[in-house]
Short mmCIF file of C-alpha atoms in Angstrom, two decimals:
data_model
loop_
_atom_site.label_atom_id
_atom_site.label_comp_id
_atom_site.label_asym_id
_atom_site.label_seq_id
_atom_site.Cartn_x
_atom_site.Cartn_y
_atom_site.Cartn_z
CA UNK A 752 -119.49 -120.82 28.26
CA UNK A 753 -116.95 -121.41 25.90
CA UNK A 754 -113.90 -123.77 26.12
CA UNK A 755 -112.00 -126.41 23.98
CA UNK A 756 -111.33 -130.39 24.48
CA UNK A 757 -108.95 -132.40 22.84
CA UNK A 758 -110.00 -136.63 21.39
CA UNK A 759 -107.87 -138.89 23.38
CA UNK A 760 -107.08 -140.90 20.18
CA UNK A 761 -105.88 -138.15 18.04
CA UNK A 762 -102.93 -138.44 16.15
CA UNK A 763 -102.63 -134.65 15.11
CA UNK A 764 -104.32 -133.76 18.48
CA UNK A 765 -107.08 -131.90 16.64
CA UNK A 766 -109.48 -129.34 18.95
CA UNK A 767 -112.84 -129.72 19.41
CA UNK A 768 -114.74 -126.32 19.95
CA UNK A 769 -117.30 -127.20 22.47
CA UNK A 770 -120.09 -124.99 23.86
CA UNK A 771 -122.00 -125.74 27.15
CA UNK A 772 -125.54 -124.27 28.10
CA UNK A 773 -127.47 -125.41 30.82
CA UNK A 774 -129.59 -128.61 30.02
CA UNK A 775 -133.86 -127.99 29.90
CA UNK A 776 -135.53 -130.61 32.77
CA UNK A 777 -135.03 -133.82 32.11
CA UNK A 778 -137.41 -137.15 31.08
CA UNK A 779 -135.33 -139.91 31.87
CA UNK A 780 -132.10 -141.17 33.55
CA UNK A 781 -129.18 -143.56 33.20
CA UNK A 782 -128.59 -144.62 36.94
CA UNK A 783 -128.24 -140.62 38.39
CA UNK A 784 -127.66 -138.93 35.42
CA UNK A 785 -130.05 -137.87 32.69
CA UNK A 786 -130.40 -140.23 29.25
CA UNK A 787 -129.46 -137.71 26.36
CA UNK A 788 -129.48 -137.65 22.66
CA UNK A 789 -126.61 -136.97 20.33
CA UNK A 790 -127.43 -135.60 17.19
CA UNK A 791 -124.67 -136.03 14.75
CA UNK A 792 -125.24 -133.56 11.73
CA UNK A 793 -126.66 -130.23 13.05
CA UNK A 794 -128.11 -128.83 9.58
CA UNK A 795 -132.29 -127.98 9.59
CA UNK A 796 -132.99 -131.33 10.16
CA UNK A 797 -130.51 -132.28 12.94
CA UNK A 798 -132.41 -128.99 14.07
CA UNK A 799 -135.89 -130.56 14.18
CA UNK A 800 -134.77 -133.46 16.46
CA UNK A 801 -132.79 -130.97 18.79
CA UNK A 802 -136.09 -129.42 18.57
CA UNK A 803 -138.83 -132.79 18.87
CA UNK A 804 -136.64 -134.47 21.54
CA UNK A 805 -135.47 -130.64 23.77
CA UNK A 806 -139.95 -130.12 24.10
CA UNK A 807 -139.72 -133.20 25.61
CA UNK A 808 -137.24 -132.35 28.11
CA UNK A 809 -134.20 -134.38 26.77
CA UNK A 810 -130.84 -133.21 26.78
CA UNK A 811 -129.19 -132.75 23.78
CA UNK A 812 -125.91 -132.69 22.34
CA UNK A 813 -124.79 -132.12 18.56
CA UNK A 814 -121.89 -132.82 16.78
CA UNK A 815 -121.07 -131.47 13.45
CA UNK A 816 -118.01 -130.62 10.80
CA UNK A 817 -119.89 -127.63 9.53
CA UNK A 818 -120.86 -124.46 10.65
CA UNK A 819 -124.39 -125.47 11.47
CA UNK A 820 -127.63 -123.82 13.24
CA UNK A 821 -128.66 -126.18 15.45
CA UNK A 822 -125.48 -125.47 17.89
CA UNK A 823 -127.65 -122.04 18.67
CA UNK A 824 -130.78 -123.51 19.68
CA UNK A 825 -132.62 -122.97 23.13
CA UNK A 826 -132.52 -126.99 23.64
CA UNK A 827 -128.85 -128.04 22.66
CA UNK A 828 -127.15 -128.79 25.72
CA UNK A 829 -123.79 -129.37 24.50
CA UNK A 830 -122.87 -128.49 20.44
CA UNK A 831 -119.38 -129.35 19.39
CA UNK A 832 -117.28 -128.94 16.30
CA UNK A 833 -115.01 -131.18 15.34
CA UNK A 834 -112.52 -131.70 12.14
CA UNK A 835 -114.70 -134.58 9.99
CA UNK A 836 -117.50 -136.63 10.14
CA UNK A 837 -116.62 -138.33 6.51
CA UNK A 838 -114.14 -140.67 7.41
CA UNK A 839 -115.63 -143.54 8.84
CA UNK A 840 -113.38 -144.46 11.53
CA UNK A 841 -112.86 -140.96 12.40
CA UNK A 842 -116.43 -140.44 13.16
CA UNK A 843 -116.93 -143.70 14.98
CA UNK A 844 -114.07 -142.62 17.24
CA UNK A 845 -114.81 -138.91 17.66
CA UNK A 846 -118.33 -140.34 18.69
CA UNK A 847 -116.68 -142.52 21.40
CA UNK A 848 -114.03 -139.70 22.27
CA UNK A 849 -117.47 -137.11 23.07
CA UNK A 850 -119.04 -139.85 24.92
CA UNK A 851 -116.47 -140.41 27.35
CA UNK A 852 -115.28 -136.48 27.77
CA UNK A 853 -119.02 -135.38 28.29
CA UNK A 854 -119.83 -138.22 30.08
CA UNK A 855 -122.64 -139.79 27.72
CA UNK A 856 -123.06 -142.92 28.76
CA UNK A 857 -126.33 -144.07 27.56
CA UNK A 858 -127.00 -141.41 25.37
CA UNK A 859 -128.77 -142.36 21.98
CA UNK A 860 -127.62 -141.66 18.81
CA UNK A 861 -129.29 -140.16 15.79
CA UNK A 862 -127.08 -139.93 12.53
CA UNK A 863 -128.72 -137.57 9.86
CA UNK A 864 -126.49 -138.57 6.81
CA UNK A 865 -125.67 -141.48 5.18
CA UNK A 866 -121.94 -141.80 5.62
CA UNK A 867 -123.35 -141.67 9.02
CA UNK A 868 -125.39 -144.31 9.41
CA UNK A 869 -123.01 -146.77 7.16
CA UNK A 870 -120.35 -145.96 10.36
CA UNK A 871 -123.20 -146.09 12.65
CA UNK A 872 -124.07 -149.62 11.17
CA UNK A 873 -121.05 -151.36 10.66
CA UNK A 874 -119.33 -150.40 13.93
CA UNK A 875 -122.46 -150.81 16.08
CA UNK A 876 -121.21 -153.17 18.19
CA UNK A 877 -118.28 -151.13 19.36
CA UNK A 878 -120.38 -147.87 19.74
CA UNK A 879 -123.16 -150.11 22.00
CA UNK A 880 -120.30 -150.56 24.50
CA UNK A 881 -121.28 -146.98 25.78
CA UNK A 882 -124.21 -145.59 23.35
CA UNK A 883 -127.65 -146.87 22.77
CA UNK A 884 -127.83 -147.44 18.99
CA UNK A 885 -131.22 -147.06 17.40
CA UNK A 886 -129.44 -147.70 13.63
CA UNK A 887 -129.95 -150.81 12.33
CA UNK A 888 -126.85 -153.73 11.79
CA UNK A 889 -124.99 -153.68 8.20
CA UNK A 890 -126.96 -157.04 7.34
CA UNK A 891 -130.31 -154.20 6.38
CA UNK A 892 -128.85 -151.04 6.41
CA UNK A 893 -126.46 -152.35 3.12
CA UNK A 894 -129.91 -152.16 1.22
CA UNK A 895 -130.13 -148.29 1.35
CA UNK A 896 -126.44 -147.75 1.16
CA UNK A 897 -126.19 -149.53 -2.12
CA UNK A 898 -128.24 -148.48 -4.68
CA UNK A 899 -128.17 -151.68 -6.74
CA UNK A 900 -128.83 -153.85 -3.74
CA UNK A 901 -132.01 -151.33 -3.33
CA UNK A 902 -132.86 -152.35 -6.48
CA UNK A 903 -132.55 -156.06 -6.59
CA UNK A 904 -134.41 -156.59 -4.06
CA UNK A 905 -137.36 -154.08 -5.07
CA UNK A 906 -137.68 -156.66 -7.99
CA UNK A 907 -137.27 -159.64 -6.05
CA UNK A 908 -140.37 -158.29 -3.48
CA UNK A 909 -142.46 -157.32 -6.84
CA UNK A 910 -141.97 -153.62 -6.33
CA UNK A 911 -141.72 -151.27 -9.03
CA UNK A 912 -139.04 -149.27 -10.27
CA UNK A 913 -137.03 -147.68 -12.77
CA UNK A 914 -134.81 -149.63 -15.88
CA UNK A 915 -131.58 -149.12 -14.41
CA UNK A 916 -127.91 -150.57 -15.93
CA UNK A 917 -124.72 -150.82 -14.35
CA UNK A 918 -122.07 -150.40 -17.65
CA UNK A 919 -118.87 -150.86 -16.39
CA UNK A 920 -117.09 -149.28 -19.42
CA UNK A 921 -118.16 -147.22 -22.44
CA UNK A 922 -118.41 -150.46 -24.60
CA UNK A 923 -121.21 -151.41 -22.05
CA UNK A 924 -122.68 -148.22 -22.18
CA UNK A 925 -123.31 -148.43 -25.94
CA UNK A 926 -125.46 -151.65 -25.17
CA UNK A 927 -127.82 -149.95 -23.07
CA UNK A 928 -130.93 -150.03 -26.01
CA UNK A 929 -133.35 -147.20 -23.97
CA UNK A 930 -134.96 -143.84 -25.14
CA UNK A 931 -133.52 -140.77 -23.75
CA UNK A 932 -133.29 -138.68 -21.91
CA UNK A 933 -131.37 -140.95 -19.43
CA UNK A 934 -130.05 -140.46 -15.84
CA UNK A 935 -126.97 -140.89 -14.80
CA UNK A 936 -126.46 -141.21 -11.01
CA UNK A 937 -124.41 -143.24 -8.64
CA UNK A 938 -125.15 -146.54 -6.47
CA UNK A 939 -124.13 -144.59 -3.58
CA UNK A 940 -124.36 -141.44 -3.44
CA UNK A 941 -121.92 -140.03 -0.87
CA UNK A 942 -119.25 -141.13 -3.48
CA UNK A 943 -120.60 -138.27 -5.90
CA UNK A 944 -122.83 -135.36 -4.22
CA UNK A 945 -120.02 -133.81 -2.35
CA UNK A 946 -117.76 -133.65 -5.04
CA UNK A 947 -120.92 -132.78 -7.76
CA UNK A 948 -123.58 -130.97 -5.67
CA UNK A 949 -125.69 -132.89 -7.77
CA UNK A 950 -128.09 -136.40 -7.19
CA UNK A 951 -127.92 -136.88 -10.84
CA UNK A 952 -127.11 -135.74 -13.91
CA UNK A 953 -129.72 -135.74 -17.18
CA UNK A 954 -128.59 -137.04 -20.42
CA UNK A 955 -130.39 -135.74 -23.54
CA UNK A 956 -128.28 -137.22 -26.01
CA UNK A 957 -125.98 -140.12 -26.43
CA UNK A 958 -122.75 -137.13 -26.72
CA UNK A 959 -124.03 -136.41 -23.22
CA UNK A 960 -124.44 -139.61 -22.15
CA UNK A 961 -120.95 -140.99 -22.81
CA UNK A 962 -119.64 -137.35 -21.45
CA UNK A 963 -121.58 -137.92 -18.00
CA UNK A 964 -120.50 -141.30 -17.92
CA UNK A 965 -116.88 -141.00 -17.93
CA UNK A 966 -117.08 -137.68 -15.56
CA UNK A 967 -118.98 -139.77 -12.90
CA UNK A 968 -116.87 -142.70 -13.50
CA UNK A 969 -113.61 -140.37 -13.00
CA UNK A 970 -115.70 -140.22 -9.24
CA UNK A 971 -116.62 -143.67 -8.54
CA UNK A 972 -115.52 -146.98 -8.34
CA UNK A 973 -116.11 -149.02 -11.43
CA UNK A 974 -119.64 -150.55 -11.63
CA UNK A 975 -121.07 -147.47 -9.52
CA UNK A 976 -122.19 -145.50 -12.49
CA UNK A 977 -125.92 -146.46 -13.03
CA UNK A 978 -127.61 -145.35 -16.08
CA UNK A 979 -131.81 -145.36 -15.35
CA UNK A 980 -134.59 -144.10 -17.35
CA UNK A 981 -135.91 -140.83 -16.75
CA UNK A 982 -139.57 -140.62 -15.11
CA UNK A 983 -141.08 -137.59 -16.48
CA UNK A 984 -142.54 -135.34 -13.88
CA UNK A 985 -140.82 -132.83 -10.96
CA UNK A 986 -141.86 -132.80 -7.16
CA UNK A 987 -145.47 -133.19 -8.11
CA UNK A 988 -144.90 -136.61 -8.99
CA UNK A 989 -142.68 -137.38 -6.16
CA UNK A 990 -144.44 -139.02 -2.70
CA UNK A 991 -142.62 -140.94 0.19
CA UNK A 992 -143.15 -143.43 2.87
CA UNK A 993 -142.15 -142.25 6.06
CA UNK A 994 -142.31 -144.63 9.57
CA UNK A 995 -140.59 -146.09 12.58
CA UNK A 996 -140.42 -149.68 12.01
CA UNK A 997 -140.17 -152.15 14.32
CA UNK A 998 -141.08 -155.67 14.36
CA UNK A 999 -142.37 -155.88 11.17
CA UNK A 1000 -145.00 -152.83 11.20
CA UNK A 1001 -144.99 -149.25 11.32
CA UNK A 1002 -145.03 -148.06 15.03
CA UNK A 1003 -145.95 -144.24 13.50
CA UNK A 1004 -146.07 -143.87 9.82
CA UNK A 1005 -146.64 -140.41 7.27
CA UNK A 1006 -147.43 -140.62 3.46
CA UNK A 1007 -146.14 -137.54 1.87
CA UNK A 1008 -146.23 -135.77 -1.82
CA UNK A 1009 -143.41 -133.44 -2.41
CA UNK A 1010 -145.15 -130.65 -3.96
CA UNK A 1011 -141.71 -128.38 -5.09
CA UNK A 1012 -137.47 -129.84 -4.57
CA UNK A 1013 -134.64 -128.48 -5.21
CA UNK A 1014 -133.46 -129.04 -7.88
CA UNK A 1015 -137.16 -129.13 -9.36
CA UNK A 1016 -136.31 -132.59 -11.35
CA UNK A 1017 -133.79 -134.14 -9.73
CA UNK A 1018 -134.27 -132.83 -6.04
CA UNK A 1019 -131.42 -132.98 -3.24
CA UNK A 1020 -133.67 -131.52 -0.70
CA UNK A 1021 -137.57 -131.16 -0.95
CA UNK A 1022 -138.67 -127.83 -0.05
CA UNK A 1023 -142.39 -128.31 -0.09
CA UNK A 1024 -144.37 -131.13 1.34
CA UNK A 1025 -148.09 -132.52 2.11
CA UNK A 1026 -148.91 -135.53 3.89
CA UNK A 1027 -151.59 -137.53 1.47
CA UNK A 1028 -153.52 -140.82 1.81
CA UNK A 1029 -151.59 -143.45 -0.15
CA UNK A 1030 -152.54 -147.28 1.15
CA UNK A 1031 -150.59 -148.44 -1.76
CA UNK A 1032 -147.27 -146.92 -0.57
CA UNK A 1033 -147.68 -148.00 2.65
CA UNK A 1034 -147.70 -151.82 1.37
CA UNK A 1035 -145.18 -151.59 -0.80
CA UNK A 1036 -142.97 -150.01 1.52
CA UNK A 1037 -143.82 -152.17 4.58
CA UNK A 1038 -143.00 -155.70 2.43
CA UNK A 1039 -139.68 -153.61 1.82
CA UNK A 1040 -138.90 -153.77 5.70
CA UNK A 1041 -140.20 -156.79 6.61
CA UNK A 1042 -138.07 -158.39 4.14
CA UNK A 1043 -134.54 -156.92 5.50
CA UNK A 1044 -136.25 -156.77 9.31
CA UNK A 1045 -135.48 -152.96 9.58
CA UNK A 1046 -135.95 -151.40 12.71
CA UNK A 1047 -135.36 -147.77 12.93
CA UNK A 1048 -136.82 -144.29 11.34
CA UNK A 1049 -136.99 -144.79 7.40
CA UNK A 1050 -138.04 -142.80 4.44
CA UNK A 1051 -138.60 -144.89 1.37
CA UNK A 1052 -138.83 -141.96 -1.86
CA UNK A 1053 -141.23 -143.06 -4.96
CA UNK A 1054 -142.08 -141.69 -8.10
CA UNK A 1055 -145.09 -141.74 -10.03
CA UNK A 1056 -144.81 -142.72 -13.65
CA UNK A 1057 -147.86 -141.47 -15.68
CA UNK A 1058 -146.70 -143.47 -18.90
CA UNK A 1059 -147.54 -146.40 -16.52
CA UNK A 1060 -149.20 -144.93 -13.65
CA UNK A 1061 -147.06 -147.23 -11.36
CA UNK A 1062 -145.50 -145.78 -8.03
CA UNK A 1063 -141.69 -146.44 -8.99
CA UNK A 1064 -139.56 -147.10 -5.63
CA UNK A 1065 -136.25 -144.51 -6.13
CA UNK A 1066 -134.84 -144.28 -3.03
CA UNK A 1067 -134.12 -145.47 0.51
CA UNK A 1068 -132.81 -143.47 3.78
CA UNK A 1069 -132.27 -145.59 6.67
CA UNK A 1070 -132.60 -142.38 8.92
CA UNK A 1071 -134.38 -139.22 9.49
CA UNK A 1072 -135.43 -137.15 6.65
CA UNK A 1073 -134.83 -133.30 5.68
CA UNK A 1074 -139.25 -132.65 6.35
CA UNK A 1075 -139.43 -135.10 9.46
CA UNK A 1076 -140.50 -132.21 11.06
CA UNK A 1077 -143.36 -132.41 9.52
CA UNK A 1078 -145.04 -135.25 11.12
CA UNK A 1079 -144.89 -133.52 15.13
CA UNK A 1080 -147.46 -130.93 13.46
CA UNK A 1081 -149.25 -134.20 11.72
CA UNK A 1082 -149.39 -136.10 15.13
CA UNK A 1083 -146.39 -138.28 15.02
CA UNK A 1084 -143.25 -136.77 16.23
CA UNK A 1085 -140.83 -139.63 14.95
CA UNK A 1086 -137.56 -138.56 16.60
CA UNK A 1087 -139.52 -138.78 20.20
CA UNK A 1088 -141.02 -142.21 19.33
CA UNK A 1089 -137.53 -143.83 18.46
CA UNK A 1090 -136.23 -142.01 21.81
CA UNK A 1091 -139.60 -143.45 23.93
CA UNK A 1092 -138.96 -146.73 22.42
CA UNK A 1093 -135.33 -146.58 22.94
CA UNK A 1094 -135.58 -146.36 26.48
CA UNK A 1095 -138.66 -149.14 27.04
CA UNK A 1096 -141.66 -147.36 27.15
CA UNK A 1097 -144.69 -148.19 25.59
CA UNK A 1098 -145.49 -146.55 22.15
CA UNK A 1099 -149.01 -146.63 20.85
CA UNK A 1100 -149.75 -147.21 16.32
CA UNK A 1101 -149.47 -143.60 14.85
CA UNK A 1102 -150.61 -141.98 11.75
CA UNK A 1103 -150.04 -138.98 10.01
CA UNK A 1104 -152.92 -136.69 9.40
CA UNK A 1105 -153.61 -135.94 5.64
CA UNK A 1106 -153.45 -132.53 4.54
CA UNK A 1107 -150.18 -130.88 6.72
CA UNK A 1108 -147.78 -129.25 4.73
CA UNK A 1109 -144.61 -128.43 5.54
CA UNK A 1110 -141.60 -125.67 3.47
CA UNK A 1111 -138.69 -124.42 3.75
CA UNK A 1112 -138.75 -120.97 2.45
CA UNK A 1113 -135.02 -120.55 2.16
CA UNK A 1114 -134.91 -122.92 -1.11
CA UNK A 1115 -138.71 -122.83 -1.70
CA UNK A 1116 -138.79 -118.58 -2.57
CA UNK A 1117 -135.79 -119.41 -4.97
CA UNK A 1118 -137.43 -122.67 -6.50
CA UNK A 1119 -140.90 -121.41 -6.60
CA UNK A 1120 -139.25 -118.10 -8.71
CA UNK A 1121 -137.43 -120.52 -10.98
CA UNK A 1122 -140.34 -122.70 -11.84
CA UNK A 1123 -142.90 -119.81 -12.52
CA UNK A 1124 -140.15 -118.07 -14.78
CA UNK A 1125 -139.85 -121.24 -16.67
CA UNK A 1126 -143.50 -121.36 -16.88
CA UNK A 1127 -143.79 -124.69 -15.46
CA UNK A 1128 -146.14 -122.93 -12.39
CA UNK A 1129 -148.47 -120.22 -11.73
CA UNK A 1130 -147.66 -117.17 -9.68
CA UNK A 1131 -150.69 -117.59 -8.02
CA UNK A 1132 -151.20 -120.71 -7.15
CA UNK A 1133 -147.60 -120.22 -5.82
CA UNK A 1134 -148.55 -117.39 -3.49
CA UNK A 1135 -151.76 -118.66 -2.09
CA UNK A 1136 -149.44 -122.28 -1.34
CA UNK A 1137 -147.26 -120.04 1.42
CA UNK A 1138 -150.64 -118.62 2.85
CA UNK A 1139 -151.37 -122.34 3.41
CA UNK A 1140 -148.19 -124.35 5.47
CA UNK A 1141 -148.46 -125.16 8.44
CA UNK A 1142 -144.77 -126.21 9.79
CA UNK A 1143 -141.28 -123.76 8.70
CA UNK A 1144 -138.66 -125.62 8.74
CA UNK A 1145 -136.10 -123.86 10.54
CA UNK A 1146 -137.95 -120.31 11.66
CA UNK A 1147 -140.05 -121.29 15.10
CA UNK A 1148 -141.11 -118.55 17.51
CA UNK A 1149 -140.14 -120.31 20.73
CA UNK A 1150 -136.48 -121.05 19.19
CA UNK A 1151 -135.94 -117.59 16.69
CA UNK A 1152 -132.02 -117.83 16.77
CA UNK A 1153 -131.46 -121.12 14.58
CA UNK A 1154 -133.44 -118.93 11.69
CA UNK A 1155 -131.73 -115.86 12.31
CA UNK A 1156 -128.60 -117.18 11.83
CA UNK A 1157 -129.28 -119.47 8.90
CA UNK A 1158 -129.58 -116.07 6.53
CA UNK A 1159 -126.53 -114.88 7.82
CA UNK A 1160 -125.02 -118.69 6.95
CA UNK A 1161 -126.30 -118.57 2.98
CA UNK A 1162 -123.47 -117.57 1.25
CA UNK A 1163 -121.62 -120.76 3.23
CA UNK A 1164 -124.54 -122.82 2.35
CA UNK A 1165 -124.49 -122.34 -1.05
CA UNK A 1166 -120.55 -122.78 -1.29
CA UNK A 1167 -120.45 -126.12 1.18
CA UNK A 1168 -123.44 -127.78 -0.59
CA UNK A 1169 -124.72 -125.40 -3.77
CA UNK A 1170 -127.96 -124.22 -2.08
#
């Protein structure tokens, strides 16, 4: 059924559209009533740990400030709308609002962007009063927030990665002494993708450069606006570093190449992924989280540079990934583990078997078409590469409504978030 709630703290009294279905058997309780999830962001991959967590028999509810797909799925319990999930404190105290209304009490969290986690993080405290809080404290998440903390402390550890500058002005900017192309792109990136649609912008000139630079600076707070070199290469040269850390090690970790992204060079989204054998990630990755004692899920994004052949450390996602999916088909279901551990039980050293590959066809069919038009890939290798995955990202058999309805949601997709 249908029906509408209103926050208790609301100063405009918005509504909440809430829809009920009845909850699959549950795995766990919290005195007499069943220990949930809530799943704040309920795009494909708030989908896949509706999905990992619901086989499992745990109740689910999501929350989300966008017409989403997981709210139609056979294992969401509860899916709600609400106004925004941006503002910090309004997400901290919708969060709290739900918990109390639906009766929550216990219920873990799992943010799935990074404005999320940042209010997650910084307000944990507060939110432990009634949630259990799997995100890490401010003191390690502030090292994926900001990129130039992300940075700094790659060099301090000894791990590669890109030149990067900071200019604050244009006279700074004409300093920077590097071959281009050049990237611009911001230290955190909430501050310019929603407004942009992009992760970064490519410079092939200095006219360019000084143009991007003042556009992104027009978006961000001075200092934001890093300049980096350019790392030749698309997807094919991209591989991450997936795990659930705890303690120091990786309770279930996945080594991954992503094969095709969109945007081909500077991807928002992969759309094609293979798990791979990569020890050398794996260390460099693990002396990252030791370093900041990071407990939680974690995808750590590198690059490899062939002018150099080094594995250059680009990003860091102190959450859940878009292709986490892929690792319940590889033998580590990550959003289960965090929910096992959550709750006390024992949770044996996992690993990702090599060769699982993972796509999502709605962006991959359009990327694949653009890359073999620009001649940068071969029909046919592209054809026989969907005869070959093994996990969809959204279209599943046992749960065929999520899929159905993302089609019918493209046109809004590619207007909220330009794919």
């Amino acid at each position: 059924m249908a029906s509408n709630i209103q926050p208790k703290h609301s100063e405009d009294r918005e509504q909440y559209s809430l829809v009920h279905r009845p909850s699959v058997a549950q795995s766990a309780t919290f005195g007499a009533r069943p220990v949930g999830a809530v799943v704040v962001g309920g795009c494909f991959q708030g989908l896949g740990i509706v999905r990992s967590l619901g086989r499992h028999g745990v109740p689910v509810c999501v929350i989300d400030d966008e017409s989403s797909i997981s709210r139609f799925s056979r294992y969401t319990a509860h899916a709600v709308r609400v106004a925004d999930l941006r503002n910090e404190r309004q997400t901290v105290d919708t969060v709290l609002d739900l918990g109390r209304q639906l009766d929550l009490k216990g219920w873990i969290l799992y943010p799935t962007r990074d404005e999320t986690v940042a209010a997650f993080s910084r307000h944990r405290s507060e939110l432990m009063e009634w949630f259990r809080v799997p995100t890490s404290d401010w003191d390690a998440v502030q090292w994926a927030w900001d990129k130039r903390n992300t940075y700094r402390l790659a060099q301090e550890l000894g791990i590669p990665c890109p030149r990067t500058w900071y200019p604050r002005d244009l006279s700074e900017l004409e300093q920077i002494e590097a071959d281009l192309p050049l990237v611009i792109k911001p230290a955190i990136k909430e501050h310019f993708i929603y407004a942009t649609k992009a992760k970064a912008w490519r410079a092939n000139s200095r006219a360019e450069l000084a143009e991007g630079f003042l556009k992104a600076s027009a978006l961000l707070e001075p200092g934001e606006t890093m300049i980096q070199e350019l790392i030749p290469g698309d997807g094919r040269q991209q591989f991450s570093y997936c795990a659930f850390f705890k303690d120091g090690h990786a309770v279930g970790s996945m080594t991954v190449c992503r094969r095709r992204q969109h945007p081909p060079e500077f991807g928002r989204a992969s759309t094609f992924v293979e798990t791979v054998d990569l020890p050398l990630l794996e260390t460099l990755s693990e002396r990252f989280l030791q370093a900041i004692d990071y407990y939680g899920l974690v995808e750590l994004e590198y690059k490899l540079d062939p002018r150099d052949s080094q594995f250059k450390l680009l990003d860091f996602n102190a959450r859940t990934w878009g292709y986490h999916t892929l690792g319940a088909r590889a033998g580590v279901d990550f959003p289960y583990l965090l929910f096992a551990d959550q709750l006390g039980e024992e949770v044996e050293p996992l690993r990702a078997k090599v060769g699982i590959k993972w796509i999502r066809l709605l962006t991959d069919l359009p990327t694949g078409v653009v890359e073999i038009l620009g001649g940068r890939l071969d029909w046919r290798t592209y054809l026989h590469s969907l005869r070959g995955f093994h996990v969809e990202a959204v279209f599943n058999r046992e749960d065929l409504l999520p899929g159905l309805l993302e089609l019918a949601l493209i046109p809004y997709l590619y207007i909220k978030r330009g794919f």
